[in-house]
PDB file of C-alpha atoms and ligand atoms in Angstrom:
ATOM      1  CA  MET A  25       0.778  19.917 -20.870  1.00 24.00           C
ATOM      2  CA  SER A  26      -1.455  22.756 -20.742  1.00 27.00           C
ATOM      3  CA  ARG A  27      -2.680  24.388 -18.018  1.00 24.00           C
ATOM      4  CA  LYS A  28      -6.592  22.862 -18.293  1.00 24.00           C
ATOM      5  CA  ALA A  29      -4.363  19.399 -17.936  1.00 25.00           C
ATOM      6  CA  CYS A  30      -4.075  20.289 -14.273  1.00 27.00           C
ATOM      7  CA  VAL A  31      -6.198  19.026 -11.786  1.00 31.00           C
ATOM      8  CA  CYS A  32      -6.607  19.479  -8.101  1.00 35.00           C
ATOM      9  CA  GLU A  33      -6.010  16.362  -6.357  1.00 48.00           C
ATOM     10  CA  ALA A  34      -5.689  15.466  -2.556  1.00 51.00           C
ATOM     11  CA  ARG A  35      -3.125  12.952  -1.505  1.00 56.00           C
ATOM     12  CA  PHE A  36      -3.432  10.476   0.910  1.00 58.00           C
ATOM     13  CA  PRO A  37      -2.069   9.892   2.828  1.00 68.00           C
ATOM     14  CA  LYS A  38       0.676  12.484   2.465  1.00 57.00           C
ATOM     15  CA  GLY A  39       0.675  15.851   2.241  1.00 42.00           C
ATOM     16  CA  ASN A  40       2.737  17.838  -0.136  1.00 35.00           C
ATOM     17  CA  CYS A  41       2.684  21.077  -2.650  1.00 31.00           C
ATOM     18  CA  ILE A  42       4.179  20.874  -5.667  1.00 31.00           C
ATOM     19  CA  ASN A  43       2.791  23.874  -8.478  1.00 28.00           C
ATOM     20  CA  GLU A  44       2.958  23.622 -12.211  1.00 24.00           C
ATOM     21  CA  SER A  45       6.019  25.925 -12.226  1.00 25.00           C
ATOM     22  CA  GLN A  46       8.067  24.035  -9.271  1.00 28.00           C
ATOM     23  CA  PHE A  47       6.339  21.151 -12.015  1.00 25.00           C
ATOM     24  CA  SER A  48       8.286  23.209 -14.645  1.00 26.00           C
ATOM     25  CA  ALA A  49      11.541  23.660 -12.868  1.00 25.00           C
ATOM     26  CA  HIS A  50      12.035  20.235 -12.186  1.00 31.00           C
ATOM     27  CA  ASN A  51      11.434  19.108 -16.053  1.00 28.00           C
ATOM     28  CA  ASN A  52       9.714  16.028 -15.444  1.00 32.00           C
ATOM     29  CA  PRO A  53       6.690  14.685 -17.981  1.00 27.00           C
ATOM     30  CA  THR A  54       4.476  13.669 -15.249  1.00 29.00           C
ATOM     31  CA  ILE A  55       3.285  14.740 -12.264  1.00 28.00           C
ATOM     32  CA  GLN A  56       0.273  14.024  -9.791  1.00 29.00           C
ATOM     33  CA  SER A  57       0.869  12.013  -6.834  1.00 32.00           C
ATOM     34  CA  HIS A  58      -0.100   9.059  -3.755  1.00 36.00           C
ATOM     35  CA  CYS A  59      -1.274   8.616  -0.734  1.00 42.00           C
ATOM     36  CA  LYS A  60      -1.629  11.013   2.079  1.00 42.00           C
ATOM     37  CA  PRO A  61      -4.150  13.802   2.537  1.00 42.00           C
ATOM     38  CA  ARG A  62      -2.917  16.976   0.996  1.00 38.00           C
ATOM     39  CA  HIS A  63      -4.023  19.111  -1.908  1.00 37.00           C
ATOM     40  CA  GLN A  64      -1.812  20.109  -4.760  1.00 45.00           C
ATOM     41  CA  HIS A  65      -2.223  20.870  -8.345  1.00 40.00           C
ATOM     42  CA  LEU A  66      -1.191  18.041 -10.089  1.00 53.00           C
ATOM     43  CA  MET A  67      -0.384  16.763 -13.870  1.00 55.00           C
ATOM     44  CA  SER A  68      -0.793  13.350 -15.433  1.00 66.00           C
ATOM     45  CA  SER A  69       1.104  11.528 -17.934  1.00 69.00           C
ATOM     46  CA  ASN A  70       1.003   8.143 -19.573  1.00 69.00           C
ATOM     47  CA  ALA A  71       4.909   8.783 -20.015  1.00 72.00           C
ATOM     48  CA  VAL A  72       6.841   5.824 -17.955  1.00 72.00           C
ATOM     49  CA  PRO A  73       8.270   8.473 -15.231  1.00 76.00           C
ATOM     50  CA  GLN A  74      11.789   9.064 -14.691  1.00 67.00           C
ATOM     51  CA  PHE A  75      12.148   6.037 -11.747  1.00 69.00           C
ATOM     52  CA  ALA A  76      15.668   5.592 -12.812  1.00 56.00           C
ATOM     53  CA  GLU A  77      17.519   8.811 -10.744  1.00 66.00           C
ATOM     54  CA  GLU A  78      20.006   7.223  -8.527  1.00 74.00           C
ATOM     55  CA  ASN A  79      18.271   8.592  -5.277  1.00 88.00           C
ATOM     56  CA  TRP A  80      14.592   7.517  -6.129  1.00 91.00           C
ATOM     57  CA  TYR A  81      14.641   5.112  -2.897  1.00 94.00           C
ATOM     58  CA  THR A  82      17.152   7.239  -0.882  1.00 93.00           C
ATOM     59  CA  LYS A  83      14.655  10.246  -1.052  1.00 92.00           C
ATOM     60  CA  ALA A  84      11.540   8.724   0.181  1.00 95.00           C
ATOM     61  CA  VAL A  85      13.769   7.361   3.257  1.00 95.00           C
ATOM     62  CA  ASP A  86      14.732  10.917   3.914  1.00 95.00           C
ATOM     63  CA  TYR A  87      10.676  12.202   3.625  1.00 96.00           C
ATOM     64  CA  TRP A  88       9.813   9.647   5.880  1.00 97.00           C
ATOM     65  CA  SER A  89      12.247  10.137   8.302  1.00 97.00           C
ATOM     66  CA  THR A  90      10.697  13.752   8.759  1.00 97.00           C
ATOM     67  CA  VAL A  91       7.014  12.368   9.378  1.00 97.00           C
ATOM     68  CA  ASP A  92       5.835  11.712  12.746  1.00 97.00           C
ATOM     69  CA  PRO A  93       6.046   8.190  14.056  1.00 98.00           C
ATOM     70  CA  THR A  94       1.985   8.295  14.691  1.00 98.00           C
ATOM     71  CA  VAL A  95      -1.373   7.239  12.864  1.00 98.00           C
ATOM     72  CA  ASN A  96      -1.621  10.916  11.785  1.00 97.00           C
ATOM     73  CA  GLY A  97       1.717  10.891  10.463  1.00 97.00           C
ATOM     74  CA  MET A  98       0.590   7.764   8.607  1.00 97.00           C
ATOM     75  CA  LEU A  99      -2.187   9.151   7.062  1.00 96.00           C
ATOM     76  CA  GLY A 100      -0.520  12.977   6.414  1.00 92.00           C
ATOM     77  CA  GLY A 101      -2.877  14.346   8.919  1.00 93.00           C
ATOM     78  CA  PHE A 102      -6.341  12.184   8.271  1.00 94.00           C
ATOM     79  CA  GLU A 103      -6.263   9.955  11.435  1.00 95.00           C
ATOM     80  CA  SER A 104      -9.993   9.929  11.246  1.00 95.00           C
ATOM     81  CA  VAL A 105     -10.736   7.877   8.072  1.00 96.00           C
ATOM     82  CA  CYS A 106      -8.325   5.472  10.149  1.00 97.00           C
ATOM     83  CA  PRO A 107     -11.628   3.454  10.795  1.00 98.00           C
ATOM     84  CA  VAL A 108     -14.017   3.779   7.876  1.00 97.00           C
ATOM     85  CA  GLU A 109     -10.308   2.822   6.196  1.00 97.00           C
ATOM     86  CA  CYS A 110      -9.895  -0.264   8.275  1.00 98.00           C
ATOM     87  CA  ALA A 111     -13.633  -1.242   8.166  1.00 98.00           C
ATOM     88  CA  ALA A 112     -13.411  -1.534   4.143  1.00 98.00           C
ATOM     89  CA  SER A 113     -10.435  -4.319   4.327  1.00 98.00           C
ATOM     90  CA  LEU A 114     -12.356  -5.844   6.945  1.00 98.00           C
ATOM     91  CA  ASP A 115     -15.305  -6.302   4.607  1.00 98.00           C
ATOM     92  CA  LEU A 116     -12.718  -7.096   1.091  1.00 98.00           C
ATOM     93  CA  ILE A 117     -11.079 -10.078   2.820  1.00 98.00           C
ATOM     94  CA  HIS A 118     -14.520 -11.131   5.022  1.00 98.00           C
ATOM     95  CA  GLU A 119     -15.493 -14.127   2.233  1.00 97.00           C
ATOM     96  CA  PHE A 120     -11.888 -15.373   1.607  1.00 98.00           C
ATOM     97  CA  VAL A 121     -10.848 -16.034   5.222  1.00 98.00           C
ATOM     98  CA  ASN A 122     -14.588 -16.820   6.296  1.00 97.00           C
ATOM     99  CA  ASP A 123     -16.626 -19.809   5.661  1.00 96.00           C
ATOM    100  CA  GLN A 124     -19.472 -19.251   3.431  1.00 93.00           C
ATOM    101  CA  ARG A 125     -23.205 -20.632   5.198  1.00 93.00           C
ATOM    102  CA  GLY A 126     -26.361 -21.103   4.115  1.00 92.00           C
ATOM    103  CA  ALA A 127     -29.372 -19.875   6.404  1.00 88.00           C
ATOM    104  CA  ASP A 128     -29.371 -23.345   8.461  1.00 90.00           C
ATOM    105  CA  ASN A 129     -26.078 -22.542   9.442  1.00 92.00           C
ATOM    106  CA  VAL A 130     -24.372 -24.694   7.377  1.00 94.00           C
ATOM    107  CA  VAL A 131     -21.153 -24.432   6.197  1.00 95.00           C
ATOM    108  CA  LYS A 132     -21.521 -23.791   1.928  1.00 93.00           C
ATOM    109  CA  LYS A 133     -18.394 -22.670   0.985  1.00 94.00           C
ATOM    110  CA  GLU A 134     -15.287 -23.458   3.078  1.00 96.00           C
ATOM    111  CA  ALA A 135     -12.627 -20.355   3.738  1.00 97.00           C
ATOM    112  CA  ARG A 136     -10.148 -20.340   0.629  1.00 97.00           C
ATOM    113  CA  VAL A 137      -7.605 -18.517   2.908  1.00 98.00           C
ATOM    114  CA  ASP A 138      -5.913 -19.513   6.746  1.00 98.00           C
ATOM    115  CA  LYS A 139      -5.928 -16.918   9.170  1.00 98.00           C
ATOM    116  CA  THR A 140      -2.149 -18.404  10.290  1.00 98.00           C
ATOM    117  CA  TYR A 141      -0.246 -15.614   8.942  1.00 98.00           C
ATOM    118  CA  ALA A 142      -0.325 -12.202   7.336  1.00 99.00           C
ATOM    119  CA  CYS A 143       2.470  -9.934   6.097  1.00 99.00           C
ATOM    120  CA  ASP A 144       2.370  -6.095   6.141  1.00 99.00           C
ATOM    121  CA  CYS A 145       4.079  -4.347   3.382  1.00 99.00           C
ATOM    122  CA  GLY A 146       5.169  -0.674   3.737  1.00 98.00           C
ATOM    123  CA  ALA A 147       3.864  -1.030   7.488  1.00 98.00           C
ATOM    124  CA  GLY A 148       5.167   2.214   8.891  1.00 98.00           C
ATOM    125  CA  ILE A 149       4.663   1.750  12.394  1.00 98.00           C
ATOM    126  CA  GLY A 150       1.701  -0.889  12.302  1.00 98.00           C
ATOM    127  CA  ARG A 151      -1.532   0.725  12.178  1.00 98.00           C
ATOM    128  CA  VAL A 152      -2.708  -1.714   9.241  1.00 98.00           C
ATOM    129  CA  THR A 153      -1.041  -4.306  11.493  1.00 99.00           C
ATOM    130  CA  LYS A 154      -3.276  -3.390  14.633  1.00 98.00           C
ATOM    131  CA  GLU A 155      -6.953  -1.862  12.890  1.00 98.00           C
ATOM    132  CA  PHE A 156      -7.248  -4.504  10.465  1.00 98.00           C
ATOM    133  CA  LEU A 157      -4.800  -7.552  10.374  1.00 99.00           C
ATOM    134  CA  LEU A 158      -4.680  -8.483  13.542  1.00 98.00           C
ATOM    135  CA  ARG A 159      -8.227  -7.834  13.751  1.00 98.00           C
ATOM    136  CA  VAL A 160      -9.344 -10.525  10.929  1.00 98.00           C
ATOM    137  CA  PRO A 161      -8.038 -11.890  13.481  1.00 98.00           C
ATOM    138  CA  PHE A 162      -4.909 -13.512  11.885  1.00 98.00           C
ATOM    139  CA  ALA A 163      -2.877 -15.203  14.638  1.00 98.00           C
ATOM    140  CA  LYS A 164       0.803 -13.920  13.467  1.00 98.00           C
ATOM    141  CA  VAL A 165       1.947 -11.119  11.111  1.00 99.00           C
ATOM    142  CA  ASP A 166       5.029  -9.609  10.218  1.00 99.00           C
ATOM    143  CA  LEU A 167       5.979  -6.085   9.357  1.00 99.00           C
ATOM    144  CA  VAL A 168       8.200  -4.871   5.937  1.00 98.00           C
ATOM    145  CA  GLU A 169       9.187  -1.340   6.695  1.00 98.00           C
ATOM    146  CA  GLN A 170      12.035   0.435   5.561  1.00 97.00           C
ATOM    147  CA  THR A 171      11.955   3.846   7.661  1.00 97.00           C
ATOM    148  CA  PRO A 172      14.027   2.452  11.035  1.00 97.00           C
ATOM    149  CA  LYS A 173      12.116   5.162  13.073  1.00 97.00           C
ATOM    150  CA  PHE A 174       8.671   3.647  12.278  1.00 98.00           C
ATOM    151  CA  VAL A 175      10.064  -0.078  12.865  1.00 98.00           C
ATOM    152  CA  GLU A 176      11.058   1.019  16.698  1.00 98.00           C
ATOM    153  CA  GLN A 177       7.784   2.854  17.036  1.00 98.00           C
ATOM    154  CA  ALA A 178       6.296  -0.389  16.456  1.00 98.00           C
ATOM    155  CA  LYS A 179       8.639  -2.325  18.344  1.00 98.00           C
ATOM    156  CA  HIS A 180       8.494  -0.661  21.590  1.00 98.00           C
ATOM    157  CA  GLU A 181       5.390   1.518  21.788  1.00 98.00           C
ATOM    158  CA  TYR A 182       2.326   1.276  19.122  1.00 98.00           C
ATOM    159  CA  LEU A 183       2.580  -2.889  18.874  1.00 98.00           C
ATOM    160  CA  LYS A 184       4.246  -3.261  22.278  1.00 98.00           C
ATOM    161  CA  GLU A 185       1.340  -5.455  23.624  1.00 98.00           C
ATOM    162  CA  GLU A 186       0.982  -7.308  20.134  1.00 98.00           C
ATOM    163  CA  MET A 187       4.505  -8.097  20.459  1.00 98.00           C
ATOM    164  CA  GLU A 188       4.229  -9.165  24.058  1.00 98.00           C
ATOM    165  CA  ALA A 189       1.117 -11.334  23.109  1.00 98.00           C
ATOM    166  CA  GLY A 190       3.660 -13.360  20.836  1.00 98.00           C
ATOM    167  CA  LYS A 191       1.302 -11.918  17.678  1.00 98.00           C
ATOM    168  CA  ILE A 192       3.962 -10.307  16.090  1.00 98.00           C
ATOM    169  CA  GLY A 193       6.574 -12.490  14.117  1.00 98.00           C
ATOM    170  CA  ASN A 194       9.223 -10.313  12.004  1.00 98.00           C
ATOM    171  CA  LEU A 195       9.989  -6.819  11.789  1.00 98.00           C
ATOM    172  CA  TYR A 196      11.967  -6.696   8.745  1.00 98.00           C
ATOM    173  CA  CYS A 197      13.636  -3.159   8.264  1.00 98.00           C
ATOM    174  CA  MET A 198      14.357  -3.058   4.776  1.00 98.00           C
ATOM    175  CA  GLY A 199      12.498  -1.914   1.162  1.00 98.00           C
ATOM    176  CA  LEU A 200      10.370  -4.103  -0.317  1.00 98.00           C
ATOM    177  CA  GLN A 201      12.398  -3.398  -3.567  1.00 97.00           C
ATOM    178  CA  GLU A 202      14.981  -5.980  -1.532  1.00 97.00           C
ATOM    179  CA  PHE A 203      12.778  -8.097   0.681  1.00 98.00           C
ATOM    180  CA  THR A 204      12.160 -11.586  -0.499  1.00 98.00           C
ATOM    181  CA  PRO A 205       9.415 -13.350   1.266  1.00 98.00           C
ATOM    182  CA  ASP A 206      10.295 -16.970   2.864  1.00 98.00           C
ATOM    183  CA  SER A 207       8.800 -19.721   0.611  1.00 98.00           C
ATOM    184  CA  GLY A 208       5.314 -20.635   1.497  1.00 98.00           C
ATOM    185  CA  LYS A 209       5.238 -18.605   4.365  1.00 98.00           C
ATOM    186  CA  TYR A 210       1.696 -16.093   3.998  1.00 98.00           C
ATOM    187  CA  ASP A 211      -1.771 -16.625   3.917  1.00 98.00           C
ATOM    188  CA  LEU A 212      -2.037 -12.773   3.084  1.00 99.00           C
ATOM    189  CA  ILE A 213       0.771 -10.584   2.021  1.00 99.00           C
ATOM    190  CA  TRP A 214      -1.018  -6.939   2.124  1.00 99.00           C
ATOM    191  CA  CYS A 215       0.498  -4.110   0.836  1.00 99.00           C
ATOM    192  CA  GLN A 216      -1.041  -0.502   1.198  1.00 98.00           C
ATOM    193  CA  TRP A 217      -0.342   2.844   0.280  1.00 98.00           C
ATOM    194  CA  VAL A 218       3.274   1.472  -0.112  1.00 98.00           C
ATOM    195  CA  LEU A 219       3.699   0.518  -3.888  1.00 98.00           C
ATOM    196  CA  GLY A 220       3.903   4.205  -5.452  1.00 97.00           C
ATOM    197  CA  HIS A 221       7.390   4.190  -4.317  1.00 97.00           C
ATOM    198  CA  LEU A 222       8.112   1.094  -6.229  1.00 97.00           C
ATOM    199  CA  THR A 223       9.670   1.751  -9.835  1.00 95.00           C
ATOM    200  CA  ASP A 224       7.819  -0.243 -12.024  1.00 96.00           C
ATOM    201  CA  ASP A 225      10.710  -2.997 -12.732  1.00 95.00           C
ATOM    202  CA  ASP A 226      10.879  -3.596  -9.034  1.00 96.00           C
ATOM    203  CA  LEU A 227       7.222  -3.685  -8.501  1.00 98.00           C
ATOM    204  CA  VAL A 228       6.870  -6.565 -10.947  1.00 98.00           C
ATOM    205  CA  SER A 229       9.656  -8.109  -9.050  1.00 98.00           C
ATOM    206  CA  PHE A 230       8.726  -7.884  -5.751  1.00 98.00           C
ATOM    207  CA  LEU A 231       5.114  -9.205  -6.886  1.00 98.00           C
ATOM    208  CA  LYS A 232       7.340 -12.074  -8.963  1.00 98.00           C
ATOM    209  CA  ARG A 233       8.957 -12.981  -5.590  1.00 98.00           C
ATOM    210  CA  CYS A 234       5.428 -12.543  -3.385  1.00 98.00           C
ATOM    211  CA  LYS A 235       4.482 -15.384  -5.280  1.00 98.00           C
ATOM    212  CA  ASP A 236       6.695 -17.879  -3.933  1.00 98.00           C
ATOM    213  CA  GLY A 237       5.837 -16.323  -0.662  1.00 98.00           C
ATOM    214  CA  LEU A 238       2.191 -17.592  -0.486  1.00 98.00           C
ATOM    215  CA  ARG A 239       1.412 -20.642   1.457  1.00 98.00           C
ATOM    216  CA  PRO A 240      -1.567 -22.635  -0.732  1.00 94.00           C
ATOM    217  CA  ASN A 241      -4.624 -20.218  -1.574  1.00 97.00           C
ATOM    218  CA  GLY A 242      -2.835 -17.558  -0.421  1.00 98.00           C
ATOM    219  CA  VAL A 243      -3.937 -14.127  -1.409  1.00 98.00           C
ATOM    220  CA  ILE A 244      -1.495 -10.840  -2.223  1.00 98.00           C
ATOM    221  CA  GLY A 245      -4.027  -7.593  -0.742  1.00 99.00           C
ATOM    222  CA  ILE A 246      -3.133  -4.007  -2.389  1.00 98.00           C
ATOM    223  CA  LYS A 247      -4.781  -0.666  -1.305  1.00 98.00           C
ATOM    224  CA  GLU A 248      -3.209   1.824  -3.427  1.00 98.00           C
ATOM    225  CA  ASN A 249      -4.346   5.244  -4.456  1.00 97.00           C
ATOM    226  CA  ASN A 250      -5.286   5.865  -7.971  1.00 96.00           C
ATOM    227  CA  ALA A 251      -4.729   8.707 -10.491  1.00 96.00           C
ATOM    228  CA  SER A 252      -7.884   8.993 -12.748  1.00 94.00           C
ATOM    229  CA  LYS A 253      -4.892   8.301 -15.818  1.00 93.00           C
ATOM    230  CA  GLY A 254      -1.299   7.855 -16.465  1.00 94.00           C
ATOM    231  CA  TYR A 255       1.345   8.466 -13.945  1.00 94.00           C
ATOM    232  CA  ILE A 256       1.303  11.224 -11.178  1.00 93.00           C
ATOM    233  CA  VAL A 257       4.882  11.861  -9.902  1.00 91.00           C
ATOM    234  CA  ASP A 258       5.745  13.541  -6.524  1.00 89.00           C
ATOM    235  CA  GLU A 259       9.389  14.143  -6.738  1.00 86.00           C
ATOM    236  CA  GLU A 260       9.468  15.209  -2.733  1.00 85.00           C
ATOM    237  CA  ASP A 261       9.304  11.423  -1.735  1.00 88.00           C
ATOM    238  CA  SER A 262       9.778   9.498  -4.777  1.00 90.00           C
ATOM    239  CA  SER A 263       6.565   8.322  -5.468  1.00 94.00           C
ATOM    240  CA  VAL A 264       4.365   8.102  -8.080  1.00 94.00           C
ATOM    241  CA  THR A 265      -0.028   7.295  -8.014  1.00 96.00           C
ATOM    242  CA  ARG A 266      -0.867   4.951 -11.088  1.00 97.00           C
ATOM    243  CA  SER A 267      -3.904   4.682 -12.731  1.00 97.00           C
ATOM    244  CA  ASP A 268      -6.197   1.230 -12.277  1.00 98.00           C
ATOM    245  CA  ASP A 269      -5.166   0.607 -15.710  1.00 98.00           C
ATOM    246  CA  LEU A 270      -1.477   0.430 -15.069  1.00 97.00           C
ATOM    247  CA  TYR A 271      -1.655  -1.274 -11.816  1.00 98.00           C
ATOM    248  CA  LYS A 272      -3.256  -3.575 -14.166  1.00 98.00           C
ATOM    249  CA  GLN A 273      -0.870  -4.177 -16.202  1.00 98.00           C
ATOM    250  CA  ILE A 274       1.656  -4.716 -13.740  1.00 98.00           C
ATOM    251  CA  PHE A 275      -0.371  -7.310 -11.966  1.00 98.00           C
ATOM    252  CA  LYS A 276      -0.663  -9.060 -15.346  1.00 98.00           C
ATOM    253  CA  LYS A 277       3.093  -8.610 -15.924  1.00 98.00           C
ATOM    254  CA  ALA A 278       3.853 -10.104 -12.547  1.00 98.00           C
ATOM    255  CA  GLY A 279       1.658 -13.368 -13.363  1.00 98.00           C
ATOM    256  CA  PHE A 280      -1.522 -12.320 -11.202  1.00 98.00           C
ATOM    257  CA  LYS A 281      -5.038 -12.220 -11.979  1.00 98.00           C
ATOM    258  CA  ILE A 282      -7.690 -10.338  -9.941  1.00 98.00           C
ATOM    259  CA  LEU A 283     -10.228 -12.023  -7.262  1.00 98.00           C
ATOM    260  CA  LYS A 284     -12.075  -8.841  -6.363  1.00 98.00           C
ATOM    261  CA  GLU A 285     -11.601  -5.410  -6.705  1.00 98.00           C
ATOM    262  CA  LYS A 286     -13.307  -2.550  -4.921  1.00 98.00           C
ATOM    263  CA  LYS A 287     -13.345   1.327  -4.466  1.00 98.00           C
ATOM    264  CA  GLN A 288     -12.896   2.851  -0.670  1.00 98.00           C
ATOM    265  CA  HIS A 289     -15.935   4.568   0.028  1.00 96.00           C
ATOM    266  CA  GLY A 290     -16.527   7.171   3.052  1.00 95.00           C
ATOM    267  CA  LEU A 291     -12.911   8.890   2.424  1.00 94.00           C
ATOM    268  CA  PRO A 292     -13.323  12.878   2.607  1.00 92.00           C
ATOM    269  CA  ALA A 293     -13.941  14.373  -0.753  1.00 90.00           C
ATOM    270  CA  GLY A 294     -11.319  16.005  -3.009  1.00 88.00           C
ATOM    271  CA  LEU A 295      -8.806  12.963  -2.227  1.00 91.00           C
ATOM    272  CA  PHE A 296      -7.572  10.651  -4.822  1.00 93.00           C
ATOM    273  CA  ALA A 297      -9.906   7.400  -5.069  1.00 96.00           C
ATOM    274  CA  VAL A 298      -8.156   4.684  -3.316  1.00 97.00           C
ATOM    275  CA  LYS A 299      -8.954   1.175  -4.762  1.00 98.00           C
ATOM    276  CA  MET A 300      -8.352  -2.255  -2.916  1.00 98.00           C
ATOM    277  CA  TYR A 301      -7.559  -5.770  -5.234  1.00 98.00           C
ATOM    278  CA  ILE A 302      -7.132  -9.236  -4.204  1.00 98.00           C
ATOM    279  CA  LEU A 303      -4.768 -11.125  -6.578  1.00 98.00           C
ATOM    280  CA  THR A 304      -3.612 -14.947  -7.028  1.00 98.00           C
ATOM    281  CA  PRO A 305      -1.104 -16.563  -9.337  1.00 98.00           C
ATOM    282  CA  GLU A 306      -2.234 -16.844 -12.831  1.00 96.00           C
TER     283      GLU A 306
HETATM  284  C1  SAM B 681       1.678   6.607   3.994  1.00 68.74           C
HETATM  285  S1  SAM B 681       2.664   5.650   4.911  1.00 68.74           S
HETATM  286  C2  SAM B 681       1.579   3.859   4.994  1.00 68.74           C
HETATM  287  C3  SAM B 681       1.738   3.484   6.251  1.00 68.74           C
HETATM  288  C4  SAM B 681       0.832   1.907   6.252  1.00 68.74           C
HETATM  289  N1  SAM B 681       1.022   1.269   4.829  1.00 68.74           N
HETATM  290  C5  SAM B 681      -0.339   2.666   6.761  1.00 68.74           C
HETATM  291  O1  SAM B 681      -1.777   2.728   5.749  1.00 68.74           O
HETATM  292  O2  SAM B 681      -0.759   3.099   8.010  1.00 68.74           O
HETATM  293  C6  SAM B 681       4.090   4.687   3.547  1.00 68.74           C
HETATM  294  C7  SAM B 681       4.788   3.840   4.304  1.00 68.74           C
HETATM  295  O3  SAM B 681       5.412   3.500   3.351  1.00 68.74           O
HETATM  296  C8  SAM B 681       6.757   3.015   3.694  1.00 68.74           C
HETATM  297  N2  SAM B 681       7.824   2.832   2.518  1.00 68.74           N
HETATM  298  C9  SAM B 681       8.500   3.994   1.674  1.00 68.74           C
HETATM  299  N3  SAM B 681       8.966   3.342   0.549  1.00 68.74           N
HETATM  300  C10 SAM B 681       9.157   2.002   0.739  1.00 68.74           C
HETATM  301  C11 SAM B 681       9.931   0.671   0.566  1.00 68.74           C
HETATM  302  N4  SAM B 681      10.359   1.469  -0.831  1.00 68.74           N
HETATM  303  N5  SAM B 681       9.870   0.128   0.781  1.00 68.74           N
HETATM  304  C12 SAM B 681       9.111  -0.365   2.177  1.00 68.74           C
HETATM  305  N6  SAM B 681       8.699   0.683   2.864  1.00 68.74           N
HETATM  306  C13 SAM B 681       8.662   1.970   2.115  1.00 68.74           C
HETATM  307  C14 SAM B 681       7.196   4.598   4.349  1.00 68.74           C
HETATM  308  O4  SAM B 681       8.383   4.690   5.233  1.00 68.74           O
HETATM  309  C15 SAM B 681       5.648   4.586   5.068  1.00 68.74           C
HETATM  310  O5  SAM B 681       6.276   4.100   6.801  1.00 68.74           O
END
């Protein structure tokens, strides 16, 4: 790939620098990256990344174990975007979880999705649970997160009040590649800034398992960075940033169709595009 093909995009929410020479040294056919604010020189490729390395998942655990268990840590130093980011998620889900009413306040269309139980996948310390899912408000939220220190922080500090109020169900400390939701449990399974850590095959399998975890009319919500094309690999934390097209191929392969898709607006310039998708089984 020529130097001209090298693009500079900022990682959100994650910060790291891989320059072209480091990239060559890794002899990896792809590069770009994924969530959290960091600037780096990256190259994209349509070639499927070398996911199959033995330590693909352990490298991610090692990386995240070095990150502060704070909102700033979850957002790679861009703590200030949290309100605008969560407001966009609330706006996206609004039409699914609320009745639509006419001018006379008569219900024109009933809410498709109940607000009983949500699951926050790749939850970190529970930022999305606190600032989005419990504001919808879902009555109860489970969290799935593979870095133990984030789960501990969620349990004992960040979500302490919500735990005491009975709004938090299970905190599963495990990777999404191993997580199988209980059958028919969730109205919404939300995955944010985490799916780049899963290999394509594991992501398809995970989404297929999620299908069984949905209650009737339940949906999957996905919010991830988008590469402009192909894959961008971050070797440091074992993640990829996928293009919109690649995500759509994966959703189809897993047996989902898109009910709604929307770009996140209002983020600082120079970051990856962030896209939200609401999916339902085909
Ligand atoms: C950028 S943070 C986002 C956290 C949260 N979704 C948010 O937006 O505040 C990515 C999170 O994904 C977690 N993670 C990485 N790989 C994972 C995997 N395979 N399964 C579950 N969680 C994972 C990390 O430990 C980290 O907490």
